Structure formats: C-alpha cells, structure tokens
PDB file of C-alpha atoms in Angstrom:
ATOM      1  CA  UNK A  13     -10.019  13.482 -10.255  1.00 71.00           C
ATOM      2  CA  UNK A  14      -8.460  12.358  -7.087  1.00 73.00           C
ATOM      3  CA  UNK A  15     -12.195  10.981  -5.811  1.00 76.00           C
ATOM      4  CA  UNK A  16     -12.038   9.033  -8.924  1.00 86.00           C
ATOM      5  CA  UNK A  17      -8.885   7.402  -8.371  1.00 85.00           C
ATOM      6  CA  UNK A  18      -9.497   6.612  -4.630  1.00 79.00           C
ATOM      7  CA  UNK A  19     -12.766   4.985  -5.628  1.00 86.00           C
ATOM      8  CA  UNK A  20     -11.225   2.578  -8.064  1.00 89.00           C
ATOM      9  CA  UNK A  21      -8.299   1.872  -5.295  1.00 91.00           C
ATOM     10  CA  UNK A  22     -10.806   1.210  -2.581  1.00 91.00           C
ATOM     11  CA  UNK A  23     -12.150  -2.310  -3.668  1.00 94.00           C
ATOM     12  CA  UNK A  24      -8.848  -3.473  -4.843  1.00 95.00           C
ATOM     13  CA  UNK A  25      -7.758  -2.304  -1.489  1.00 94.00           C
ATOM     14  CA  UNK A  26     -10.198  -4.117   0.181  1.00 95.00           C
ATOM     15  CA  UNK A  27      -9.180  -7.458  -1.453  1.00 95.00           C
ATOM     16  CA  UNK A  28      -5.933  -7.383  -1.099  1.00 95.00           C
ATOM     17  CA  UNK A  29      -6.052  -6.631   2.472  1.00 94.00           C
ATOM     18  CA  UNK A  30      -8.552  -9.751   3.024  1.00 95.00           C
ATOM     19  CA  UNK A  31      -5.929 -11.102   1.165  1.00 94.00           C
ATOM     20  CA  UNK A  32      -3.355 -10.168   3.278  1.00 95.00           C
ATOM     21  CA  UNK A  33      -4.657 -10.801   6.464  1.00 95.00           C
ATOM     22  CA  UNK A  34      -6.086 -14.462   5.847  1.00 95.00           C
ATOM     23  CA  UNK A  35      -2.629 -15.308   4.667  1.00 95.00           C
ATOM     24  CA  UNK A  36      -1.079 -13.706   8.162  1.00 93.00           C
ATOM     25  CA  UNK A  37      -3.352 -15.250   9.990  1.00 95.00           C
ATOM     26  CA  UNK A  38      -4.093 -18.156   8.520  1.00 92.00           C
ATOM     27  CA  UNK A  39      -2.640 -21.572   8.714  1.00 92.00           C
ATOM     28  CA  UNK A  40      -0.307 -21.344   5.490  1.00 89.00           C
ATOM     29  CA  UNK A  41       1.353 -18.359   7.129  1.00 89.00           C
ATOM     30  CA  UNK A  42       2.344 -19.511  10.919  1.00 90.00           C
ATOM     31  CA  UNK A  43       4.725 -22.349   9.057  1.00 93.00           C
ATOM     32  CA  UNK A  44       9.081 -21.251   7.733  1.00 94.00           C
ATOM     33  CA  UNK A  45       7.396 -20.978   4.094  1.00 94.00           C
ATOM     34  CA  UNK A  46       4.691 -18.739   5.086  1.00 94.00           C
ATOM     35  CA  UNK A  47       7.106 -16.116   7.081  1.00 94.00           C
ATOM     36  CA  UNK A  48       9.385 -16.495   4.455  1.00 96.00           C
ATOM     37  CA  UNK A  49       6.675 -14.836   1.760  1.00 95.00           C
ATOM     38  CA  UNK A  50       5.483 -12.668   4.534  1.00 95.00           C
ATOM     39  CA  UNK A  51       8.880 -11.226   5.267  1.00 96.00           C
ATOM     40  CA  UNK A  52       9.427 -10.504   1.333  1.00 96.00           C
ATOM     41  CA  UNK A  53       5.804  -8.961   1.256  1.00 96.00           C
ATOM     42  CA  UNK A  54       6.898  -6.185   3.884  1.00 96.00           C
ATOM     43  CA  UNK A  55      10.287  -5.604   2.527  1.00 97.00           C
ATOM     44  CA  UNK A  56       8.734  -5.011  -0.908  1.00 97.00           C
ATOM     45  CA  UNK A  57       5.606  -2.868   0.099  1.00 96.00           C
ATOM     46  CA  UNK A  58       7.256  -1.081   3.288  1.00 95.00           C
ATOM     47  CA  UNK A  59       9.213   1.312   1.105  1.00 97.00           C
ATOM     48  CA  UNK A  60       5.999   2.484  -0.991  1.00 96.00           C
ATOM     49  CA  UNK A  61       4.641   5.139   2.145  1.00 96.00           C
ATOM     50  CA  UNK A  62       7.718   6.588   3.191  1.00 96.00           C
ATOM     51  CA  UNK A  63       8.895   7.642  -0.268  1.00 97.00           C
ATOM     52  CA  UNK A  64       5.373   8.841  -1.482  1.00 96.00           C
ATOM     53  CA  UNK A  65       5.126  10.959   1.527  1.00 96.00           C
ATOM     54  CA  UNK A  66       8.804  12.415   0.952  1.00 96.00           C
ATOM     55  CA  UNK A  67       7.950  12.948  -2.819  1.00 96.00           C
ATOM     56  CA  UNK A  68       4.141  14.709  -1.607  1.00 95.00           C
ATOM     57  CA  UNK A  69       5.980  16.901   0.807  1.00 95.00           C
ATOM     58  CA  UNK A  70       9.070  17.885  -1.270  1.00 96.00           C
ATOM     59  CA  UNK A  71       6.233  18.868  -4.214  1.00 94.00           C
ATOM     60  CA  UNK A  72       4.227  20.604  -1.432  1.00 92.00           C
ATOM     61  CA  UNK A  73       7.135  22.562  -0.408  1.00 93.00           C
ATOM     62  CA  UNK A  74       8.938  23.703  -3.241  1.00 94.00           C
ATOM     63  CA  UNK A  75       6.027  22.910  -6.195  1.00 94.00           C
ATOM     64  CA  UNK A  76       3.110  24.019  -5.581  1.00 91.00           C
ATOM     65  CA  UNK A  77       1.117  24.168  -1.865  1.00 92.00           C
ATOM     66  CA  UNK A  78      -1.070  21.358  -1.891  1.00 90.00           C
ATOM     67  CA  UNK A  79      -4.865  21.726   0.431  1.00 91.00           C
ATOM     68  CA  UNK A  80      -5.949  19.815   2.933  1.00 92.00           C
ATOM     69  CA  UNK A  81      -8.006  17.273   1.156  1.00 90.00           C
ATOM     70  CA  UNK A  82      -5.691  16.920  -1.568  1.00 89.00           C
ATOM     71  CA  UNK A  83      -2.999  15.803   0.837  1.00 91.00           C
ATOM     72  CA  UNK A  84      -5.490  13.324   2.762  1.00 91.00           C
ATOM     73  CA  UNK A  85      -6.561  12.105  -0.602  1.00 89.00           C
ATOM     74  CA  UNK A  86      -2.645  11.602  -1.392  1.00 91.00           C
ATOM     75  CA  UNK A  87      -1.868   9.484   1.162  1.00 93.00           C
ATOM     76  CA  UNK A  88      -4.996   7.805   1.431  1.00 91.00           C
ATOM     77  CA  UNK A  89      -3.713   6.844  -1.733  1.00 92.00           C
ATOM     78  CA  UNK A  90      -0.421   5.666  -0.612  1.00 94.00           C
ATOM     79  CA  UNK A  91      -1.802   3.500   2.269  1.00 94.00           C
ATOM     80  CA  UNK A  92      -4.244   1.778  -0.400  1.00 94.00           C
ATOM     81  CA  UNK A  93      -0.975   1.037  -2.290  1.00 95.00           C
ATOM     82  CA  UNK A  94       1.235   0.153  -0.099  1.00 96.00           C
ATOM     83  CA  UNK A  95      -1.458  -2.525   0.834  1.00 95.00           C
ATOM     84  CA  UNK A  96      -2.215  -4.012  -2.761  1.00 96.00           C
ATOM     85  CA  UNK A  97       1.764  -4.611  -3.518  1.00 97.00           C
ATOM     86  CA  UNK A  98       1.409  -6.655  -0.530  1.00 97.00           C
ATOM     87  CA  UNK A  99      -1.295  -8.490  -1.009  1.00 96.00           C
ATOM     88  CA  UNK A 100      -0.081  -9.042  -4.524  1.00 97.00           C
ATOM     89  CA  UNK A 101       3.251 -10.022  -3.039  1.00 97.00           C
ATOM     90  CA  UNK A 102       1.934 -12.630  -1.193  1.00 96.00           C
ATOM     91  CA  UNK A 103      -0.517 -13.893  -4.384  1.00 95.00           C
ATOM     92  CA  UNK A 104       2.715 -13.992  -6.354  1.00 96.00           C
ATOM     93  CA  UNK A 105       4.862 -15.581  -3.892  1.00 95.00           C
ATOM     94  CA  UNK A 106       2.243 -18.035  -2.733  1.00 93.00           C
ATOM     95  CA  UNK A 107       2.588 -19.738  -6.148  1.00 91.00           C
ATOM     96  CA  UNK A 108       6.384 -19.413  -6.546  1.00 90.00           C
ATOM     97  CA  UNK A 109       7.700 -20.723  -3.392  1.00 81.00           C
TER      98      UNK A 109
END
C-alpha cells in the first residue's frame, strides 16, 4: 500500500521541486516580490516534517511498533510533501502577488 502511495507522490514530487528550484533560482525569485513568495512558501511547508515525524513517532511508541521500511516509507512520504505544498505555494502565490 505504502509503495503505491510513494509511487504516485514521486512524479508530483519531482515537479514541484523543478518547480521550486527554477523559481529560487531563477530571475523572478532574486527580486522583493520573489523573496516575499519564497518566504511564505517555507513558512507554510516547513511545519509539514516536523509534525509528521512527531505524529509517526508518538504512533510508533504508544500505537503500534512500526518496521523499518514502513518508517522510511513514512517519511519518505513526508519529505515528498513537504516539497509539493511548496512548490504549490509558490504556483499559487506567483499568480496572487
């Protein structure tokens, strides 16, 4: 199930990380606009690893014992979102500011 789930993650992943990083890098992101929306992206998406890992440990601990490649799956998981509400930030913001 979990396989499943990181497989449709990856490519939306990968796209918003090109996404992501082209903004960064880019021209549109060196200028006040640009580190305005790139500022908002982090505040919104830095939040997203930090509590999943608190929730996957607190259900490992007192839950149920989670294996190895569960766990890596888990926050493989949580890395792959953390990095589409980004990129998605940035889409969204892009257009709104």
């Amino acid at each position: 199930m979990m396989l499943w789930i990181n497989i449709l993650i990856f490519p939306i992943f990968l796209v918003m990380l090109i996404i992501t990083l082209r903004f960064l890098f880019g021209k549109e992101g060196k200028d006040e606009r640009g580190k305005e929306i790139a500022t908002t992206s982090y505040m919104v998406a830095a939040p997203i690893f930090p509590i999943g890992w608190l929730l996957i440990e607190w259900y490992h601990r007192w839950l149920h014992i989670l294996s190895f490649d569960v766990y890596r799956d888990v926050i493989s998981l949580l890395i792959g979102l953390t990095f589409i509400v980004q990129g998605l930030t940035i889409t969204v913001l892009k257009y709104r500011i």
